[in-house]
Structures are given as structure tokens and as C-alpha cells.
CSV table of C-alpha atoms (C1' of nucleotides) in Angstrom, one decimal:
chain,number,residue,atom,x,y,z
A,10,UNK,CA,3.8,-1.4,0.9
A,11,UNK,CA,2.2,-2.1,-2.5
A,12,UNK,CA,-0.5,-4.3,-1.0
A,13,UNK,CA,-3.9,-4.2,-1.1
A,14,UNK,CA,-5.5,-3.4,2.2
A,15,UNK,CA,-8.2,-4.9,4.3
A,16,UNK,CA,-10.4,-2.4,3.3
A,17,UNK,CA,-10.5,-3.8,-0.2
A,18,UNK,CA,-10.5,-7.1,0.1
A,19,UNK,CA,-13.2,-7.0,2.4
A,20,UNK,CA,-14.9,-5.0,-0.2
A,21,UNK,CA,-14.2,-7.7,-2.6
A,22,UNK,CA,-15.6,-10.6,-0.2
A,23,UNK,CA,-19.1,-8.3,0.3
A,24,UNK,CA,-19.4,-7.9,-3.4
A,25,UNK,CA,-18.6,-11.5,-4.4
A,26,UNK,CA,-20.9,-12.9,-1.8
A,27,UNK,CA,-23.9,-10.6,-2.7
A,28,UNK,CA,-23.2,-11.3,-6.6
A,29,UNK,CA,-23.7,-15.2,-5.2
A,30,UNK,CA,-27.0,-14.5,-3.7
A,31,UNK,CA,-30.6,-14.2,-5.5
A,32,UNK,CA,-30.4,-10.8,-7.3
A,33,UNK,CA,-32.6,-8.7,-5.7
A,34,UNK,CA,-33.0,-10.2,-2.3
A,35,UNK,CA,-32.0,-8.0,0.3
A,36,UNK,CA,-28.9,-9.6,2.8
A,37,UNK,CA,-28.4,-8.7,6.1
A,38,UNK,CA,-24.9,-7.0,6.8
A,39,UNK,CA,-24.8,-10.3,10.0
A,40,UNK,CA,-24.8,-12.3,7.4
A,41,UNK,CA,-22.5,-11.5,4.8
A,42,UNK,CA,-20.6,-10.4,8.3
A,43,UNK,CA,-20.3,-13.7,9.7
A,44,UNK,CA,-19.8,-15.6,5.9
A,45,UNK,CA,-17.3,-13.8,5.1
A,46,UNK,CA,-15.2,-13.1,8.9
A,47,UNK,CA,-15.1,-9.4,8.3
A,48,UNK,CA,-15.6,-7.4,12.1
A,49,UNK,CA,-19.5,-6.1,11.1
A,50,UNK,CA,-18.9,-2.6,12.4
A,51,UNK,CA,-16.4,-2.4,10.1
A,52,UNK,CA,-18.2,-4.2,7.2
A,53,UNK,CA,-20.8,-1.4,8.0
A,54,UNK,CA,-18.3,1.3,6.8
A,55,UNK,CA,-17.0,-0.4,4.0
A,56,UNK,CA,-20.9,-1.2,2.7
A,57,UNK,CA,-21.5,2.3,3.0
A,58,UNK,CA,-19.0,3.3,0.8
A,59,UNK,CA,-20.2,0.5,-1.5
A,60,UNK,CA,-23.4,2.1,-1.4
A,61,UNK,CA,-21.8,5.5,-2.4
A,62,UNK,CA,-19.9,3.7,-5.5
A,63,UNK,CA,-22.9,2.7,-6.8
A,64,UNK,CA,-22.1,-0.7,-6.5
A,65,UNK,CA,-24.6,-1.7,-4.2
A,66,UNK,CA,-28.0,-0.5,-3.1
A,67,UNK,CA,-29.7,-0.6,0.8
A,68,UNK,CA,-32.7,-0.6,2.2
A,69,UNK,CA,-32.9,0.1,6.3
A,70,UNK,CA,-35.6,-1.5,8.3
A,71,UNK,CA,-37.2,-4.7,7.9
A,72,UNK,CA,-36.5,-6.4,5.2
A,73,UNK,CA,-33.6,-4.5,5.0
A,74,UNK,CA,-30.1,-5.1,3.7
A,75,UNK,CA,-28.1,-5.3,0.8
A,76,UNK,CA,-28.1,-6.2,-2.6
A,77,UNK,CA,-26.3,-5.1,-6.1
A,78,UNK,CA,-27.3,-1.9,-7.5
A,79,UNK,CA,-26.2,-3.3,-11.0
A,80,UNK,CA,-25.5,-7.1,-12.7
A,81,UNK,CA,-22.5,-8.6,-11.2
A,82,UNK,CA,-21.7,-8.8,-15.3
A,83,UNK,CA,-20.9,-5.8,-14.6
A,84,UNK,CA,-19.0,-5.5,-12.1
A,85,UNK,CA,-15.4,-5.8,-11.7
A,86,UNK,CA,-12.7,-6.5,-9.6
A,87,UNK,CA,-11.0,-2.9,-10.2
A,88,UNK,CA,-13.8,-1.3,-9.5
A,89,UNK,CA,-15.3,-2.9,-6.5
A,90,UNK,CA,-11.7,-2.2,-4.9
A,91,UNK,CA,-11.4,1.0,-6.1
A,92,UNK,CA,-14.6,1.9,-4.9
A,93,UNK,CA,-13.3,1.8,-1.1
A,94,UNK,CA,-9.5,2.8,-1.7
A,95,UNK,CA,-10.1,5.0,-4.0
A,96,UNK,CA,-8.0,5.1,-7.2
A,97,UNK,CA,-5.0,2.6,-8.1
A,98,UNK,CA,-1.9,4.5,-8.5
A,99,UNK,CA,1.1,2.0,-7.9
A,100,UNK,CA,3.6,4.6,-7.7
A,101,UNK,CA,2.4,8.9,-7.1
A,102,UNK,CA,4.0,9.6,-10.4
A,103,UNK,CA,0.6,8.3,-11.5
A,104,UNK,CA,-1.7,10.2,-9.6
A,105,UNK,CA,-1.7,13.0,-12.8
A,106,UNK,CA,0.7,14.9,-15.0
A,107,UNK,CA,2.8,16.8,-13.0
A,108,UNK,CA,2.7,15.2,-9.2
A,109,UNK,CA,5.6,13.9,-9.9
A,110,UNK,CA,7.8,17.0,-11.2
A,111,UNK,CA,10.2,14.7,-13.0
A,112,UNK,CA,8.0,12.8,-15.0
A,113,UNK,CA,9.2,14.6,-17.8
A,114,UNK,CA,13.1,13.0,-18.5
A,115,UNK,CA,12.0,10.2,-15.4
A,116,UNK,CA,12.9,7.1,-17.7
A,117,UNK,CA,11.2,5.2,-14.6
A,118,UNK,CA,7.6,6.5,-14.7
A,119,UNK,CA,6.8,4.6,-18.6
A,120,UNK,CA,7.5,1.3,-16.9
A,121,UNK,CA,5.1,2.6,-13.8
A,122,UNK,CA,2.6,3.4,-16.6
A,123,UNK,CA,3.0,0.0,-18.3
A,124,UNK,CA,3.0,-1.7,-14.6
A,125,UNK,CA,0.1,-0.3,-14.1
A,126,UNK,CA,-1.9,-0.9,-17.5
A,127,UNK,CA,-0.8,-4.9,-17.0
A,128,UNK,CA,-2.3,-4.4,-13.3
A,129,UNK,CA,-5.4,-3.2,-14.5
A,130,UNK,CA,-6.0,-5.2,-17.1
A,131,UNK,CA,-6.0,-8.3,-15.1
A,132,UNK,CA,-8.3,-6.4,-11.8
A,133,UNK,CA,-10.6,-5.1,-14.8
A,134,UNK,CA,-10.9,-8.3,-16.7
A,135,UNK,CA,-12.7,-10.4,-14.1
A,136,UNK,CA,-15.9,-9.1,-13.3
A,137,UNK,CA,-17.9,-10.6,-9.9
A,138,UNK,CA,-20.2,-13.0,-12.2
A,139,UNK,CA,-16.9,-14.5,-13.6
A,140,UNK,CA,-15.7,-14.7,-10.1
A,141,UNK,CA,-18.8,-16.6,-8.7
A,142,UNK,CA,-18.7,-19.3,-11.5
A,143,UNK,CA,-14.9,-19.5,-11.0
A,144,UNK,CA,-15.7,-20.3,-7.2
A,145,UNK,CA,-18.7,-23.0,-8.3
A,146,UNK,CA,-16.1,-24.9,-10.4
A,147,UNK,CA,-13.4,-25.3,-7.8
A,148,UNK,CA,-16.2,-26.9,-5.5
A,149,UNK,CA,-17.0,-28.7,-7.9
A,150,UNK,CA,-13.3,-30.0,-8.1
A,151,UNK,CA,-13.1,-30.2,-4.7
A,152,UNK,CA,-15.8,-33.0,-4.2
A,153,UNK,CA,-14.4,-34.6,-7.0
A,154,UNK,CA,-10.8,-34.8,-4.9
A,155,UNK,CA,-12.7,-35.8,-2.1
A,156,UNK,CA,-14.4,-39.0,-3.7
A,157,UNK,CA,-11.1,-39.9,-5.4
A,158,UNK,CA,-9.6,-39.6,-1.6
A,159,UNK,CA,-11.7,-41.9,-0.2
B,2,UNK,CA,-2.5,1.7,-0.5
B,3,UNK,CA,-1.1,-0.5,-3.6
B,4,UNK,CA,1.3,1.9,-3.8
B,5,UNK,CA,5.1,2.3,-3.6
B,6,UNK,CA,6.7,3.7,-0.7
B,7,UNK,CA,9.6,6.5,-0.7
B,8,UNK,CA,11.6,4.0,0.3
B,9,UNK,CA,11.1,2.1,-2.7
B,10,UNK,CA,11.4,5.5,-5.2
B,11,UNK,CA,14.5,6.7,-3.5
B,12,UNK,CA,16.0,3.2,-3.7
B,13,UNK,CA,15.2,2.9,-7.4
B,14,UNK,CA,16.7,6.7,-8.3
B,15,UNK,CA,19.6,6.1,-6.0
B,16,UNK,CA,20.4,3.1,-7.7
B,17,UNK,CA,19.5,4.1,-11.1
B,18,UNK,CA,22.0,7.6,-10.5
B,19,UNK,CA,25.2,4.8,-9.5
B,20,UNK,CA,24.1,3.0,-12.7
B,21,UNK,CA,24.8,6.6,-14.6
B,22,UNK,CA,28.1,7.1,-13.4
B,23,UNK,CA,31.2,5.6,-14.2
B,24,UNK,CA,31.4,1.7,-13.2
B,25,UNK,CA,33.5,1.1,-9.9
B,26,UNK,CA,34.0,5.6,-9.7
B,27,UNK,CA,32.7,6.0,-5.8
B,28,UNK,CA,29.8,8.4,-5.6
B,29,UNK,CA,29.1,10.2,-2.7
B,30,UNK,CA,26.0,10.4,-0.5
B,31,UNK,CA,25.8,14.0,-0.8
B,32,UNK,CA,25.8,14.0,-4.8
B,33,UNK,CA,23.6,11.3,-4.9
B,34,UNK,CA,20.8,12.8,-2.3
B,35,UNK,CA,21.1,16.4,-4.0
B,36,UNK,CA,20.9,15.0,-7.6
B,37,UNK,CA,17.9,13.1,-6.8
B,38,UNK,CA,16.6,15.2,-4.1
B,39,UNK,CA,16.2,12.9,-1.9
B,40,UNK,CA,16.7,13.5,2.0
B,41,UNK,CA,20.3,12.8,2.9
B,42,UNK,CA,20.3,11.1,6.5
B,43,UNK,CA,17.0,9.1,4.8
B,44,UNK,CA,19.1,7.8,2.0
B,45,UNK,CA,21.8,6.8,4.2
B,46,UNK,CA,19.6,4.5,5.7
B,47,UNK,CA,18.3,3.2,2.3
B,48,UNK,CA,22.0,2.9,1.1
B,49,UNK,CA,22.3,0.5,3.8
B,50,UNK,CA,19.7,-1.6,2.7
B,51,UNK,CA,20.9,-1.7,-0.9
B,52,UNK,CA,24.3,-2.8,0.4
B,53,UNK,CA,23.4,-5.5,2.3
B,54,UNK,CA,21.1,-6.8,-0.2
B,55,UNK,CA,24.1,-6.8,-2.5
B,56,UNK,CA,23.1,-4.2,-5.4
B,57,UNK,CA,25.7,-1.6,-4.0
B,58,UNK,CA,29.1,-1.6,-2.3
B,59,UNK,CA,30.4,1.2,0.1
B,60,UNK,CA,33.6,2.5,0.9
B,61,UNK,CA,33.8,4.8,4.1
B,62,UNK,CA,36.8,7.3,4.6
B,63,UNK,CA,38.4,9.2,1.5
B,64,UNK,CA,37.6,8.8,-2.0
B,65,UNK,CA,34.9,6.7,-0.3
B,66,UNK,CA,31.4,6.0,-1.3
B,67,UNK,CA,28.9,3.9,-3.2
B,68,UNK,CA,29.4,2.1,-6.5
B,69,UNK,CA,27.2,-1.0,-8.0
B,70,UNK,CA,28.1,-4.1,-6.9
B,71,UNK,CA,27.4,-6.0,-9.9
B,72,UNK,CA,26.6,-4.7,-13.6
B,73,UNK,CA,24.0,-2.3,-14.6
B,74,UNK,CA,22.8,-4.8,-16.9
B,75,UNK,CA,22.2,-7.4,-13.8
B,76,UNK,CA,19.7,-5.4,-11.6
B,77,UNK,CA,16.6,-5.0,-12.4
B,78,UNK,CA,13.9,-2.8,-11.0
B,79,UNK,CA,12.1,-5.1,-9.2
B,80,UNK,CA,15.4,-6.2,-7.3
B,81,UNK,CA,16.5,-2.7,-6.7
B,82,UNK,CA,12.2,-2.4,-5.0
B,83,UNK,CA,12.6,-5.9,-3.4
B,84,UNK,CA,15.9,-4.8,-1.3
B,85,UNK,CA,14.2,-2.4,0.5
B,86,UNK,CA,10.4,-3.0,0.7
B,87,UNK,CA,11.0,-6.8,1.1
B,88,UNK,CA,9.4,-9.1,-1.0
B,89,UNK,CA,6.4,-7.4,-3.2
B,90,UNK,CA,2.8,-9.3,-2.4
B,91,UNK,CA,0.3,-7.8,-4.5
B,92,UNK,CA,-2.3,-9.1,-1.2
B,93,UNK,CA,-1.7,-10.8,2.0
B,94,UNK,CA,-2.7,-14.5,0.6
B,95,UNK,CA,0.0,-14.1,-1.5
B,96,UNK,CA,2.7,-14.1,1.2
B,97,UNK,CA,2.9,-18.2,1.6
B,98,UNK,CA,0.5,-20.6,1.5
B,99,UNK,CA,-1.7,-20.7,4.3
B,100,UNK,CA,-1.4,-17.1,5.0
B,101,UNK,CA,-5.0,-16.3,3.8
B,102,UNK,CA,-7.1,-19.9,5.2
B,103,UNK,CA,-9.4,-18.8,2.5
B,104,UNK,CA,-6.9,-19.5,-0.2
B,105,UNK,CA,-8.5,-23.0,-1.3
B,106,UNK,CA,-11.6,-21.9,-2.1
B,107,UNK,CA,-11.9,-18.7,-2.8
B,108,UNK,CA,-11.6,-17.9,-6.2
B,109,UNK,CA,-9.7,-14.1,-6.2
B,110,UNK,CA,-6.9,-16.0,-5.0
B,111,UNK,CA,-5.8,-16.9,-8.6
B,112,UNK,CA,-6.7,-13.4,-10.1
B,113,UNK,CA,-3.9,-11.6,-7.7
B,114,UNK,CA,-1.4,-14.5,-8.7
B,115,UNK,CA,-2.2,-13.6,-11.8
B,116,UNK,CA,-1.8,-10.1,-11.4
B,117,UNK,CA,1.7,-10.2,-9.4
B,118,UNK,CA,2.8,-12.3,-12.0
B,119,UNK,CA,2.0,-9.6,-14.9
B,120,UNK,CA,3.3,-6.7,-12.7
B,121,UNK,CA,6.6,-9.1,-12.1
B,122,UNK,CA,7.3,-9.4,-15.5
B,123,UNK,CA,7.0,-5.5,-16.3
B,124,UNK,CA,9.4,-4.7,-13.1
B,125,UNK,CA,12.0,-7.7,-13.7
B,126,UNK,CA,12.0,-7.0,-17.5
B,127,UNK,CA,14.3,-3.3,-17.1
B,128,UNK,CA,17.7,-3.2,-16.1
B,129,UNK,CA,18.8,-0.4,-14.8
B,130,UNK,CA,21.5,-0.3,-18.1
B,131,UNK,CA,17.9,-0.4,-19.9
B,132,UNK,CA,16.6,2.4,-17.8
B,133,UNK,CA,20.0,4.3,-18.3
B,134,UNK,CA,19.9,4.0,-22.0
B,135,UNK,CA,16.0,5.0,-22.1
B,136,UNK,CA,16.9,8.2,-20.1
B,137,UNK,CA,19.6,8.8,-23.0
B,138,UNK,CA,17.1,8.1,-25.6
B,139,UNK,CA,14.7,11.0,-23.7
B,140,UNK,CA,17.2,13.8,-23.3
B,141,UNK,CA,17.7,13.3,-26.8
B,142,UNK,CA,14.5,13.6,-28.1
B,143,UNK,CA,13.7,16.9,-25.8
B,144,UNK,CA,17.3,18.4,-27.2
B,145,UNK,CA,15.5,17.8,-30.8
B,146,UNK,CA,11.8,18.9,-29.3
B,147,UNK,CA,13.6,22.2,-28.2
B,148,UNK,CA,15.6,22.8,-31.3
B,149,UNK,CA,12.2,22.9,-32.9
B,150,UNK,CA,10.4,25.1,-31.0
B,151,UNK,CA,12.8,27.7,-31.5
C,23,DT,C1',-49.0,5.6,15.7
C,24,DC,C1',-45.7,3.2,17.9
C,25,DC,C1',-42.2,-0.4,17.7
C,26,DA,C1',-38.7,-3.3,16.2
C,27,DA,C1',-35.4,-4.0,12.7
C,28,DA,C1',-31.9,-2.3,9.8
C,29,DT,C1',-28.6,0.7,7.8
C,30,DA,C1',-26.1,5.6,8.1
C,31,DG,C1',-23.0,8.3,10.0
C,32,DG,C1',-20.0,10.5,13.4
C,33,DA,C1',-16.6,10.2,17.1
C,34,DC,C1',-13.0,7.9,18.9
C,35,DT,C1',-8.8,4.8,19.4
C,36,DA,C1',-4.7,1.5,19.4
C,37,DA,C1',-1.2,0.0,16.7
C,38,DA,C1',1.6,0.1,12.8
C,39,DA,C1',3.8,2.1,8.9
C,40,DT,C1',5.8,6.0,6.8
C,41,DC,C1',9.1,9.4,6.4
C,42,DA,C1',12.1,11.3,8.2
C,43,DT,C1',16.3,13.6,11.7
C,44,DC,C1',20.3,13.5,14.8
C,45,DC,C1',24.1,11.7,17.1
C,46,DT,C1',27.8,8.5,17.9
C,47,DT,C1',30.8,4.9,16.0
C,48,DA,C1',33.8,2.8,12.8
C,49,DA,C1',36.6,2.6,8.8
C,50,DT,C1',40.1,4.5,5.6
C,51,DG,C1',43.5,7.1,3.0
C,52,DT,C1',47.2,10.7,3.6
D,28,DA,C1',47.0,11.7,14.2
D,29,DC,C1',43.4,13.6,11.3
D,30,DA,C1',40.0,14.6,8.1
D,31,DT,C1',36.6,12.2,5.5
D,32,DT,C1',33.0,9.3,4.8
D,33,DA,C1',29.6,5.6,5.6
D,34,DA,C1',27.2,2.5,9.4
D,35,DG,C1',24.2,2.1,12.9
D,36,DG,C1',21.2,3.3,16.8
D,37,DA,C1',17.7,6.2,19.0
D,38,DT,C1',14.1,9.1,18.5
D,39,DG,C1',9.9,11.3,16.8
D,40,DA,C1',6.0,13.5,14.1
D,41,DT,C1',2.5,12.4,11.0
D,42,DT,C1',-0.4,9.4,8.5
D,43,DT,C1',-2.7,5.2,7.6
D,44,DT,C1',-4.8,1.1,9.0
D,45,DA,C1',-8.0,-1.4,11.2
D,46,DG,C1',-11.1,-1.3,13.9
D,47,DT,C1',-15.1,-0.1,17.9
D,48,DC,C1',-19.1,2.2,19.8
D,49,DC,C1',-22.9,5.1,20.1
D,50,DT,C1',-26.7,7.7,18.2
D,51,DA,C1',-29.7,8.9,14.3
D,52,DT,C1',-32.5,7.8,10.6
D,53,DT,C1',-35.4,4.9,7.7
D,54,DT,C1',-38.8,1.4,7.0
D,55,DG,C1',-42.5,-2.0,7.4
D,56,DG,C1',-45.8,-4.0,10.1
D,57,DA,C1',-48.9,-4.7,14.3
DNA sequence: TCCAAATAGGACTAAAATCATCCTTAATGT
DNA sequence: ACATTAAGGATGATTTTAGTCCTATTTGGA
């Protein structure tokens, strides 16, 4: 359907809230759970594929949890999604040379490719750290509204 | 999957095949679906969808079939996608407002506008003449490629 | 060393989407 | 009337999506 799934945007809301956190201190999959309204038991698959990425490190037990296995500088939006759905290939012409057998006189597939590149661009050129401070400033706005409301 | 469906492909080739053939000349299903191998009772259901969404006309009975309803030069690829995917949302909170209750504050919200907006602009910026001419443009170039080689 | 707290991982499932096929109906030109 | 051609409805297999649930494993502390 050319839409991201659940799978990644919750993916995206786990990452963005532990890049929000103290770095380092471990958060409890309850809570990033119940801040974020993903089903846990679900949350729990998606965190372990996280994990897997390299995106985010865990520690069982007590203090246990979650936290970022790198600097949410780092980070991007791209990645974090690709990390549970796996590749972005908008159309299967650009899975890899040759999937598609017509690639070669398909006058179609450059405009995929370009569709794609413009995709990525924008997915690649926010990184979770960007993403946090963008999310600061529009509280920030939004008290401001507020007061000028009242 | 952030992918495009069959649906979507087959509509773009079958539409991108009328777009090859002489204007207002009826094409039939058959030449269309083996020419673009695509399944024949699947494309008559796609063909369906393209008519009512406008792009093609249809003419049962002999010396039926499909032309374009309008000129090449008109529809684009994003259209020919649109009339039988429906409406392209790049993510759910993109739908309408209010769709994602999360939309105010969070701040991914403006990346996938962004985004959809980038991949628009790729998608509505070919015609299918564009398309037709660009396929052209490649069977020339393997003609010389070939010539070449020998 | 045992226990409580956490995540890891496997099995399972309901519902929806995808990718079709087949058959009957309706329109159309000769 | 008849042959031709698309329209439309019913059906179905397979895959994906979006979860749940249960058990195992790891970990730190009493």
C-alpha cells in the first residue's frame, strides 16, 4: 500500500523516546510502553529487533531495560525504520539489478530510482537528536499559544 | 511494506502500453496483458479501475477495447498509481487530520509531510508522453550499445 | 544461593491485504 | 441473431500485519 507499517512507526516512537531520556539510563519497556501507546508484547518484538540493528542496547534483570547503543546524532530516521522492516524498496524493481527482468528498456524504473533517492534523502536527513529538539520547540510553541489563548 | 502493489505496477504499464499506441486506436485486453505480462482476468479488474477513475475509456463488442481518455501528456504517474491504490499516504497520520491524535506534537509528523511531498513531486512530474518518449530515447541507445559491441 | 525483576524468544492467531481465477452479464458491430 | 469484447460478482489461496501468550534466560541483590 506504499505505507509505512506499525512496525516502523512504533520503532520510530521507541527510538525517539529513548534518544529523549538520560543517555545511558536504562528504560523499562512499561514505560516507553505506556508513553508511547504501543501493545508492550508487541513493543517487546520490535525492541528486540532494535537490539539486533544495533540501534539499541539491553540489559535483563534489575535495573534492566533499554537504552541507545550509539548517540542519537547518529541515528536516523531511515535507519531506525529500516531496522524492523527491513530495507526501503518503493517499488521490487529496486530490490537489485535484475528482480525486475525489465529493468533494462523499463523507462519507469529511473523515476522509481529517483523516487526513492528524494525518499531517502528526507528519512536519512533527520537523525533522532534533530527529532527530539524539533519536538522541544513545538512545546515550546505550544505554551506560547496557550498564554496568548488565555 | 512502503512498497507498491501489483496493482499499482500493472496499472502504470497498462496505461503506459495505451499511451504507446495510436491515440483513440482500441487496444485489446489480451495484447495489452501479453505485452506486459500481466495476468489477463487481473488486468481486467485493474482496467476497470482506470476507467472509472477516468484515465481510460472502453468499448465492449467488436473493434472494442481500451484507449486513453485524455492525452498522454495529461496523466501522470502518480494519477495512473492513485486510480487504483487510492490516495498515496506515505504513513497513517498523513491520511486527514486527526487520523494520528499524536499529530500535534509529535515531531515526525512534519518529516513524512515532507517526504510525501518530495516523492509527489517525482511521481506527478512524468507524463506518461514523457515516459513514452524516455522509452524511445532507451531503445535507441541499446540499438547503438549493440551496434558497438559487434 | 535463591529470588524477583527484566528482557529474549518461540508458538500461535485473527484479520486484512494481496494477487489472483472463473463465471455470468451486458454491450456492440455486422 | 451472433460473435466479440469488456463489466462485474463471487470465490479463494497465500502472505502480511498486528498482535498475544507462555516459557526461558539473564542479572543484581538480599
Amino acid at each position: 500500500m506504499l505505507q509505512l507499517t506499525r512496525n516502523g512507526e512504533y520503532a520510530v516512537r521507541a527510538v525517539l523516546y529513548l534518544s529523549s531520556q538520560p543517555p545511558g539510563k536504562p528504560v523499562l519497556i512499561t514505560e516507553i510502553s505506556e508513553s508511547q501507546e504501543v501493545p508492550k508484547s508487541y513493543l517487546s518484538k520490535i525492541m528486540q529487533h532494535l537490539v539486533r540493528a544495533g540501534l539499541v542496547r539491553s540489559r535483563r534483570g534489575i535495573n534492566g531495560g533499554f537504552t541507545l547503543a550509539r548517540p542519537a546524532e547518529t541515528i536516523t530516521l531511515k535507519e531506525t525504520i529500516e531496522a524492523v522492516e527491513g530495507p526501503i524498496h518503493l517499488n521490487i524493481c529496486l530490490i537489485r539489478k535484475g528482480e525486475c527482468h525489465r529493468d533494462d528498456f523499463c523507462p519507469v524504473h529511473p523515476v522509481w530510482q529517483e523516487a526513492q533517492r528524494r525518499l531517502s534523502e528526507v528519512l536519512d536527513g533527520k537523525s533522532m537528536a534533530d527529532l527530539v529538539r524539533d519536538g522541544e520547540a513545538i512545546k515550546k510553541q505550544m505554551k506560547k499559544t496557550r498564554r496568548k489563548q488565555k
